Coordinates of N, CA and C in Angstrom, one line a residue:
M1 N -14.4 3.8 0.4 CA -13.5 2.5 -0.1 C -13.7 1.3 0.3
F2 N -13.9 1.1 1.6 CA -14.2 -0.2 2.3 C -15.5 -0.2 3.1
D3 N -16.2 -1.2 3.4 CA -17.4 -1.3 4.0 C -17.1 -1.6 5.4
N4 N -16.9 -0.7 6.3 CA -16.5 -1.0 7.6 C -17.4 -1.9 8.4
E5 N -18.7 -1.6 8.2 CA -19.7 -2.5 8.9 C -19.6 -3.9 8.6
Q6 N -19.4 -4.2 7.4 CA -19.2 -5.6 6.8 C -17.9 -6.2 7.3
D7 N -17.0 -5.4 7.2 CA -15.5 -5.9 7.5 C -15.5 -6.2 9.2
V8 N -16.2 -5.4 10.0 CA -16.1 -5.7 11.3 C -16.9 -7.0 11.6
R9 N -18.0 -7.0 11.0 CA -18.9 -8.2 11.2 C -18.0 -9.5 10.8
L10 N -17.4 -9.5 9.8 CA -16.5 -10.6 9.2 C -15.4 -10.7 10.3
M11 N -14.8 -9.9 10.8 CA -13.6 -10.1 11.6 C -14.1 -10.5 13.0
L12 N -15.2 -10.1 13.3 CA -15.8 -10.8 14.7 C -16.3 -12.3 14.5
A13 N -16.5 -12.5 13.2 CA -16.9 -14.0 12.9 C -15.5 -14.8 13.0
V14 N -14.4 -14.2 12.5 CA -13.2 -14.9 12.5 C -13.0 -15.1 13.9
K15 N -12.9 -14.0 14.8 CA -12.6 -14.2 16.3 C -13.4 -15.0 17.0
E16 N -14.7 -14.9 16.9 CA -15.6 -15.7 17.8 C -15.8 -17.1 17.2
N17 N -15.9 -17.3 16.0 CA -16.1 -18.6 15.4 C -15.0 -19.3 14.6
D18 N -13.8 -18.7 14.7 CA -12.7 -19.2 13.9 C -13.1 -19.3 12.3
S19 N -13.9 -18.5 11.8 CA -14.4 -18.7 10.5 C -13.4 -18.4 9.5
E20 N -13.0 -19.3 8.8 CA -12.1 -19.3 7.6 C -12.8 -18.6 6.4
Q21 N -14.1 -18.9 6.3 CA -14.7 -18.2 5.2 C -14.9 -16.7 5.3
A22 N -15.1 -16.2 6.6 CA -15.1 -14.8 6.9 C -13.6 -14.3 6.5
L23 N -12.5 -15.0 6.9 CA -11.2 -14.6 6.7 C -11.0 -14.6 5.2
R24 N -11.6 -15.4 4.5 CA -11.3 -15.4 3.0 C -11.9 -14.3 2.4
K25 N -13.2 -13.7 2.9 CA -13.8 -12.6 2.3 C -12.9 -11.3 2.6
I26 N -12.3 -11.2 3.8 CA -11.5 -10.2 4.3 C -10.3 -10.2 3.3
Y27 N -9.7 -11.5 3.0 CA -8.6 -11.4 2.2 C -8.9 -11.1 0.7
D28 N -10.0 -11.4 0.1 CA -10.5 -10.9 -1.1 C -10.6 -9.4 -1.2
T29 N -11.0 -8.8 0.0 CA -11.1 -7.3 -0.1 C -9.9 -6.6 0.2
Y30 N -8.9 -7.1 0.7 CA -7.7 -6.3 1.2 C -6.5 -6.8 0.6
R31 N -6.5 -7.9 -0.1 CA -5.2 -8.4 -0.7 C -4.6 -7.5 -1.5
R32 N -5.3 -7.0 -2.6 CA -4.6 -6.0 -3.5 C -4.3 -4.8 -3.0
P33 N -5.0 -4.0 -2.1 CA -4.5 -2.8 -1.4 C -3.3 -3.1 -0.7
I34 N -3.3 -4.1 0.2 CA -2.0 -4.3 0.9 C -1.0 -4.6 0.1
C35 N -1.1 -5.4 -1.1 CA -0.1 -5.8 -1.7 C 0.4 -4.4 -2.6
K36 N -0.3 -3.6 -2.9 CA 0.0 -2.3 -3.6 C 0.8 -1.4 -2.6
F37 N 0.3 -1.5 -1.4 CA 1.1 -0.7 -0.3 C 2.5 -1.2 -0.1
F38 N 2.7 -2.5 -0.1 CA 4.0 -3.0 0.1 C 4.8 -2.9 -1.2
Y39 N 4.1 -3.0 -2.2 CA 5.0 -2.7 -3.6 C 5.5 -1.4 -3.6
R40 N 4.7 -0.3 -3.2 CA 5.4 1.0 -3.2 C 6.3 1.3 -2.1
C41 N 6.5 0.5 -1.1 CA 7.5 0.5 -0.2 C 8.7 -0.3 -0.6
T42 N 8.5 -1.4 -1.3 CA 9.6 -2.3 -1.6 C 10.1 -2.3 -3.0
C43 N 9.3 -1.8 -3.9 CA 9.4 -1.8 -5.4 C 9.6 -3.3 -5.9
D44 N 9.1 -4.2 -5.2 CA 9.3 -5.5 -5.5 C 8.0 -6.4 -5.4
Y45 N 7.7 -7.0 -6.6 CA 6.3 -7.6 -6.6 C 6.3 -9.0 -5.7
T46 N 7.2 -9.7 -5.8 CA 7.4 -11.1 -5.0 C 7.4 -10.7 -3.5
T47 N 8.1 -9.7 -3.1 CA 8.3 -9.2 -1.7 C 6.9 -8.9 -1.3
S48 N 6.3 -8.1 -2.0 CA 5.0 -7.4 -1.6 C 4.0 -8.5 -1.3
Q49 N 4.0 -9.6 -2.3 CA 3.1 -10.6 -2.1 C 3.4 -11.4 -0.8
D50 N 4.7 -11.7 -0.4 CA 5.1 -12.3 0.8 C 4.7 -11.6 2.0
Y51 N 5.0 -10.2 1.9 CA 4.5 -9.5 3.2 C 3.1 -9.4 3.4
A52 N 2.2 -9.4 2.2 CA 0.8 -9.3 2.3 C 0.3 -10.7 2.9
Q53 N 0.9 -11.8 2.6 CA 0.6 -13.2 3.1 C 0.8 -13.1 4.6
E54 N 2.0 -12.5 5.0 CA 2.3 -12.4 6.5 C 1.3 -11.6 7.3
V55 N 0.8 -10.4 6.7 CA -0.3 -9.7 7.3 C -1.5 -10.6 7.6
F56 N -2.0 -11.3 6.6 CA -3.1 -12.1 6.9 C -2.9 -13.2 7.9
L57 N -1.7 -13.8 8.0 CA -1.3 -14.9 9.0 C -1.2 -14.3 10.3
R58 N -0.7 -12.9 10.4 CA -0.8 -12.3 11.7 C -2.2 -12.1 12.1
L59 N -3.1 -11.6 11.1 CA -4.4 -11.3 11.4 C -5.1 -12.6 12.0
W60 N -4.9 -13.7 11.4 CA -5.3 -14.9 11.9 C -4.9 -15.3 13.4
K61 N -3.6 -15.1 13.6 CA -2.9 -15.5 14.9 C -3.4 -14.7 16.0
S62 N -3.7 -13.4 15.6 CA -4.2 -12.5 16.7 C -5.7 -12.2 16.8
R63 N -6.4 -13.1 16.1 CA -7.8 -12.9 16.0 C -8.6 -12.8 17.3
K64 N -8.1 -13.6 18.4 CA -8.9 -13.5 19.6 C -8.6 -12.2 20.4
R65 N -7.6 -11.4 19.9 CA -7.3 -10.2 20.7 C -8.0 -8.8 20.0
Y66 N -8.7 -9.2 18.8 CA -9.3 -8.2 18.1 C -10.5 -7.4 18.9
Q67 N -10.4 -6.2 18.8 CA -11.5 -5.4 19.5 C -12.2 -4.5 18.5
A68 N -13.5 -4.4 18.2 CA -14.1 -3.6 17.2 C -14.4 -2.3 17.7
T69 N -13.2 -1.5 18.0 CA -13.3 -0.1 18.5 C -13.2 1.1 17.5
G70 N -12.7 0.6 16.4 CA -12.4 1.5 15.2 C -12.6 1.0 14.0
R71 N -12.2 1.5 12.9 CA -12.3 1.0 11.6 C -11.6 -0.2 11.3
F72 N -12.0 -1.2 10.6 CA -11.3 -2.4 10.4 C -10.0 -2.2 9.5
S73 N -10.2 -1.2 8.5 CA -9.2 -0.8 7.7 C -8.1 -0.3 8.4
T74 N -8.2 0.6 9.4 CA -7.2 1.0 10.2 C -6.5 -0.1 10.9
Y75 N -7.1 -1.0 11.3 CA -6.6 -2.2 12.1 C -5.6 -3.0 11.2
I76 N -6.1 -3.3 10.1 CA -5.4 -4.2 9.3 C -4.2 -3.4 8.6
F77 N -4.4 -2.3 8.3 CA -3.1 -1.3 7.8 C -2.1 -1.2 8.8
Q78 N -2.5 -1.1 10.2 CA -1.7 -1.1 11.3 C -0.8 -2.3 11.3
I79 N -1.4 -3.4 11.0 CA -0.6 -4.7 10.9 C 0.5 -4.6 10.0
A80 N -0.1 -4.1 8.7 CA 1.0 -3.9 7.6 C 2.1 -2.9 7.9
K81 N 1.7 -1.8 8.5 CA 2.7 -0.8 8.8 C 3.7 -1.4 9.9
N82 N 3.4 -2.1 10.8 CA 4.2 -2.6 11.8 C 5.2 -3.5 11.2
L83 N 4.5 -4.4 10.2 CA 5.4 -5.3 9.7 C 6.5 -4.7 8.7
W84 N 6.1 -3.7 8.1 CA 7.1 -3.1 7.2 C 8.1 -2.4 8.0
L85 N 7.8 -1.8 9.1 CA 8.7 -1.0 9.9 C 9.8 -2.0 10.5
N86 N 9.2 -3.3 10.9 CA 10.2 -4.1 11.3 C 11.2 -4.8 10.3
E87 N 10.4 -4.9 9.1 CA 11.5 -5.4 8.1 C 12.3 -4.3 7.5
W88 N 11.8 -3.0 7.5 CA 12.8 -1.9 7.0 C 13.9 -1.7 8.2
D89 N 13.8 -2.0 9.4 CA 14.9 -2.1 10.2 C 16.0 -3.0 9.8
K90 N 15.5 -4.3 9.3 CA 16.4 -5.2 8.8 C 17.0 -4.8 7.5
R91 N 16.2 -4.1 6.6 CA 16.7 -4.0 5.3 C 17.5 -2.6 5.0
R92 N 17.3 -1.7 5.9 CA 17.6 -0.3 5.5 C 19.0 -0.1 5.2
R93 N 20.1 -1.0 5.6 CA 21.3 -0.8 5.1 C 21.7 -1.4 3.8
R94 N 20.6 -1.9 3.1 CA 20.8 -2.5 1.9 C 20.1 -1.5 0.8
P95 N 20.7 -1.3 -0.3 CA 20.1 -0.4 -1.3 C 18.8 -1.0 -1.9
A96 N 17.8 -0.1 -2.0 CA 16.5 -0.5 -2.7 C 16.7 -1.2 -4.0
E97 N 16.1 -2.2 -4.3 CA 16.1 -2.9 -5.6 C 14.8 -2.9 -6.2
L98 N 15.0 -2.5 -7.7 CA 13.8 -2.4 -8.4 C 13.7 -3.6 -9.6
P99 N 12.9 -4.6 -9.5 CA 12.8 -5.4 -10.7 C 12.6 -4.8 -11.9
L100 N 13.3 -5.0 -12.8 CA 13.1 -4.3 -14.3 C 12.1 -5.3 -15.1
D101 N 12.1 -6.5 -14.9 CA 11.2 -7.4 -15.6 C 10.3 -8.1 -14.4
G102 N 9.2 -9.0 -15.0 CA 8.5 -9.6 -14.1 C 7.1 -8.8 -13.8
E103 N 6.3 -9.2 -12.9 CA 5.0 -8.7 -12.7 C 4.9 -7.3 -12.1
R104 N 3.9 -6.6 -12.5 CA 3.8 -5.4 -12.1 C 2.2 -5.2 -11.8
Y105 N 1.8 -4.0 -11.3 CA 0.3 -3.9 -11.0 C -0.2 -2.9 -12.2
N106 N -1.4 -3.3 -12.6 CA -1.9 -2.4 -13.8 C -2.8 -1.2 -12.9
Q107 N -3.6 -0.4 -13.6 CA -4.2 0.6 -13.0 C -5.3 0.2 -12.2
K108 N -5.8 -1.1 -12.2 CA -6.8 -1.6 -11.3 C -6.2 -2.3 -10.3
G109 N -4.9 -2.3 -10.1 CA -4.4 -3.0 -8.8 C -4.1 -4.4 -9.2
E110 N -4.1 -4.9 -10.4 CA -4.0 -6.3 -10.7 C -2.7 -6.5 -11.2
P111 N -1.9 -7.7 -10.6 CA -0.7 -8.0 -11.1 C -0.7 -8.5 -12.5
V112 N 0.1 -7.9 -13.4 CA 0.2 -8.3 -14.8 C 1.7 -8.4 -15.3
R113 N 2.0 -9.4 -16.2 CA 3.3 -9.4 -16.8 C 3.3 -8.7 -18.0
D114 N 2.4 -8.5 -18.8 CA 2.4 -7.7 -20.1 C 1.6 -6.5 -20.0
Q115 N 2.2 -5.5 -20.0 CA 1.4 -4.1 -20.0 C 0.9 -4.0 -21.4
H116 N 1.2 -4.5 -22.2 CA 0.7 -4.5 -23.7 C -0.9 -4.8 -23.4
E117 N -1.1 -6.0 -22.8 CA -2.4 -6.5 -22.7 C -3.2 -5.9 -21.8
A118 N -2.5 -5.4 -20.7 CA -3.4 -4.8 -19.5 C -3.7 -3.5 -19.9
Q119 N -2.9 -2.7 -20.6 CA -3.4 -1.3 -21.1 C -3.8 -1.3 -22.4
G120 N -3.7 -2.2 -23.4 CA -4.3 -2.1 -24.8 C -3.7 -1.1 -25.5
V121 N -2.3 -1.1 -25.3 CA -1.5 0.0 -26.0 C -0.5 -0.8 -26.9
G122 N 0.1 0.0 -27.9 CA 1.1 -0.6 -28.8 C 2.4 -0.6 -28.2
P123 N 3.5 -1.1 -28.8 CA 4.8 -1.2 -28.3 C 5.2 0.4 -27.8
P124 N 5.2 1.3 -28.5 CA 5.6 2.7 -28.0 C 5.1 3.0 -26.5
G125 N 3.6 2.9 -26.5 CA 3.0 3.0 -25.2 C 3.5 2.2 -24.3
H126 N 3.8 0.9 -24.6 CA 4.1 -0.1 -23.7 C 5.4 0.3 -23.0
L127 N 6.3 0.8 -23.8 CA 7.8 1.2 -23.3 C 7.6 2.4 -22.4
L128 N 6.8 3.4 -22.9 CA 6.6 4.6 -22.0 C 5.9 4.3 -20.8
Q129 N 5.0 3.3 -20.8 CA 4.3 3.0 -19.4 C 5.3 2.3 -18.5
K130 N 6.1 1.4 -19.0 CA 7.2 0.7 -18.2 C 8.1 1.8 -17.7
E131 N 8.5 2.6 -18.5 CA 9.5 3.7 -17.9 C 8.9 4.5 -16.8
H132 N 7.5 4.9 -17.1 CA 6.8 5.9 -16.2 C 6.7 5.0 -14.9
E133 N 6.3 3.7 -14.8 CA 6.2 3.0 -13.6 C 7.6 2.8 -12.8
E134 N 8.6 2.6 -13.7 CA 9.8 2.5 -12.9 C 10.4 3.7 -12.3
R135 N 10.2 5.0 -13.0 CA 10.6 6.0 -12.4 C 9.8 6.4 -11.3
V136 N 8.5 6.2 -11.3 CA 7.7 6.4 -10.2 C 8.1 5.6 -8.9
A137 N 8.3 4.4 -9.1 CA 8.7 3.4 -8.1 C 10.0 3.8 -7.5
R138 N 10.9 4.2 -8.4 CA 12.2 4.7 -8.0 C 12.1 5.9 -7.2
A139 N 11.4 6.8 -7.5 CA 11.2 8.2 -7.1 C 10.5 7.9 -5.7
I140 N 9.5 7.2 -5.4 CA 8.9 6.9 -4.1 C 10.0 6.2 -3.2
G141 N 10.9 5.3 -3.8 CA 11.9 4.7 -3.0 C 12.8 5.6 -2.3
T142 N 13.2 6.8 -3.0 CA 14.1 7.8 -2.5 C 13.6 8.5 -1.3
L143 N 12.2 8.5 -1.1 CA 11.6 9.3 0.0 C 12.2 8.7 1.3
P144 N 12.4 9.6 2.3 CA 12.7 9.1 3.7 C 11.5 8.2 4.0
E145 N 11.8 7.3 5.0 CA 10.7 6.3 5.3 C 9.4 6.8 5.7
K146 N 9.4 7.9 6.6 CA 8.3 8.4 7.2 C 7.4 9.0 6.3
L147 N 8.1 9.7 5.3 CA 7.3 10.4 4.1 C 6.9 9.4 3.1
R148 N 7.7 8.4 2.9 CA 7.1 7.3 2.0 C 5.9 6.6 2.5
L149 N 5.8 6.3 3.9 CA 4.6 5.6 4.4 C 3.5 6.6 4.3
V150 N 3.5 7.7 4.6 CA 2.4 8.8 4.5 C 1.8 8.8 2.9
F151 N 2.9 8.9 2.1 CA 2.7 9.0 0.7 C 1.9 7.8 0.1
A152 N 2.4 6.6 0.5 CA 1.9 5.3 0.0 C 0.5 5.2 0.5
M153 N 0.2 5.6 1.8 CA -1.1 5.3 2.4 C -2.2 6.2 1.7
S154 N -1.7 7.5 1.6 CA -2.6 8.6 1.1 C -2.8 8.6 -0.3
Q155 N -1.8 8.6 -1.1 CA -1.9 8.7 -2.7 C -2.0 7.3 -3.4
I156 N -1.5 6.2 -2.8 CA -1.7 5.0 -3.4 C -2.7 4.3 -3.0
Q157 N -3.1 4.3 -1.7 CA -4.3 3.6 -1.1 C -5.4 4.4 -1.0
G158 N -5.4 5.8 -1.1 CA -6.5 6.5 -1.1 C -7.1 6.9 0.2
L159 N -6.3 6.6 1.3 CA -6.8 6.7 2.6 C -6.9 8.3 3.0
K160 N -7.9 8.7 3.8 CA -8.0 10.0 4.2 C -6.7 10.3 5.2
Y161 N -6.5 11.6 5.3 CA -5.4 11.9 6.3 C -5.8 11.4 7.7
R162 N -7.1 11.6 8.1 CA -7.4 11.1 9.6 C -7.1 9.6 9.7
E163 N -7.4 9.0 8.7 CA -7.1 7.5 8.6 C -5.8 7.0 8.7
V164 N -4.9 7.8 8.0 CA -3.4 7.6 8.0 C -2.9 8.0 9.4
A165 N -3.3 9.0 10.0 CA -3.0 9.6 11.3 C -3.4 8.4 12.3
E166 N -4.5 7.7 12.3 CA -4.9 6.7 13.1 C -3.8 5.5 13.0
I167 N -3.6 5.2 11.7 CA -2.7 4.0 11.3 C -1.3 4.3 11.9
L168 N -0.8 5.4 11.8 CA 0.6 5.7 12.1 C 0.6 6.3 13.6
D169 N -0.6 6.5 14.2 CA -0.5 7.0 15.6 C 0.2 8.3 15.6
I170 N -0.1 9.2 14.8 CA 0.6 10.4 14.8 C -0.6 11.5 14.5
P171 N -0.2 12.8 14.9 CA -1.4 13.9 14.6 C -1.8 13.9 13.2
E172 N -3.0 14.3 12.8 CA -3.3 14.6 11.5 C -2.5 15.7 10.8
G173 N -2.2 16.8 11.7 CA -1.4 17.7 11.2 C 0.0 17.2 10.8
T174 N 0.5 16.3 11.4 CA 1.8 15.7 11.1 C 1.7 14.9 9.7
V175 N 0.6 14.3 9.5 CA 0.4 13.6 8.2 C 0.5 14.6 7.2
K176 N -0.4 15.8 7.4 CA -0.5 16.8 6.2 C 1.1 17.5 6.1
S177 N 1.7 17.5 7.0 CA 3.1 18.2 6.9 C 4.0 17.3 6.1
R178 N 4.0 16.0 6.5 CA 4.7 14.9 5.6 C 4.5 14.7 4.4
M179 N 3.0 14.9 4.2 CA 2.5 14.6 2.8 C 2.9 15.9 1.9
S180 N 3.0 17.0 2.4 CA 3.5 18.3 1.7 C 4.9 18.2 1.3
R181 N 5.7 17.6 2.4 CA 7.1 17.5 2.1 C 7.4 16.4 1.1
A182 N 6.7 15.4 1.1 CA 6.8 14.3 0.2 C 6.4 14.7 -1.2
V183 N 5.3 15.4 -1.5 CA 4.8 16.0 -2.6 C 5.8 16.8 -3.3
K184 N 6.3 17.8 -2.3 CA 7.4 18.8 -2.9 C 8.6 18.2 -3.3
F185 N 9.0 17.1 -2.5 CA 10.3 16.4 -3.0 C 10.0 15.8 -4.4
L186 N 8.9 15.1 -4.5 CA 8.6 14.3 -5.7 C 8.6 15.3 -6.9
R187 N 7.9 16.4 -6.7 CA 7.8 17.4 -7.8 C 9.0 18.0 -8.1
D188 N 9.8 18.3 -7.1 CA 11.0 18.9 -7.4 C 12.1 18.1 -8.4
H189 N 11.9 16.8 -8.0 CA 12.9 15.9 -8.7 C 12.3 15.0 -9.8
F190 N 11.0 14.9 -9.8 CA 10.3 14.0 -10.9 C 9.0 14.6 -11.3
Q191 N 8.9 15.9 -11.3 CA 7.7 16.5 -11.7 C 6.8 15.9 -12.8
P192 N 7.4 15.6 -14.1 CA 6.6 15.0 -15.0 C 5.9 13.7 -14.7
Y193 N 6.4 12.9 -13.7 CA 5.9 11.6 -13.4 C 4.8 11.6 -12.2
F194 N 4.6 12.8 -11.6 CA 3.8 12.8 -10.5 C 2.5 13.8 -10.6
E195 N 2.3 14.3 -11.7 CA 1.3 15.2 -11.8 C 0.0 14.6 -11.7
E196 N -0.1 13.3 -12.3 CA -1.4 12.6 -12.1 C -1.4 11.9 -10.8
E197 N -0.2 11.4 -10.4 CA -0.3 10.7 -9.0 C -0.7 11.5 -7.9
T198 N -0.4 12.8 -7.8 CA -0.7 13.6 -6.7 C -1.9 14.5 -6.9
G199 N -2.6 14.3 -8.1 CA -3.5 15.3 -8.4 C -4.9 15.1 -7.7
R200 N -5.1 14.0 -6.9 CA -6.4 13.7 -6.3 C -6.7 14.4 -4.9
S201 N -7.8 14.7 -4.6 CA -8.1 15.2 -3.3 C -8.0 14.2 -2.1
S202 N -7.4 14.5 -1.1 CA -7.1 13.6 0.0 C -8.4 13.7 0.8
G203 N -9.3 14.5 0.7 CA -10.5 14.4 1.5 C -10.3 14.8 3.0

């Protein structure tokens, strides 16, 4: 999914040379995946954009501390994970809100306002797609936070279990267990909406 050798080389250029050009290339590669991660956590497009910007700001501020000892994707998603957990502590007493209008992501991970145009479907298909997205987002939002993080990283971002384990700093077996519990919960409560979402191999 990501070119680790290139990503590490770019990040070292950011660290050693303060290269804004290298940072821009990293941004272009990871902006959408990180936005999608936050979108599945928050169900809010604007908030997901704000959090993604904060991730890259933190990446820049901490550049001198970067050590090329593992996969860069793991490193940057750890920043995203830590940011979300900090924000979650502040937000958890407030009910999750789902915007019923405004921008959403299409199947390519691109933010779009009109699913008509993005999907190339007529009004009936548009309404069904909108309903599907809202139900999926709400369903994921009902997951306990530990399960939601694993589900978002594995099923939404397509990360392998071992990568999720590295990011969350938990055993791979714990990732598998949480993923199994998340999928069971979602299938029990929202089965028609998750057959496609959970049908991929996690590798």
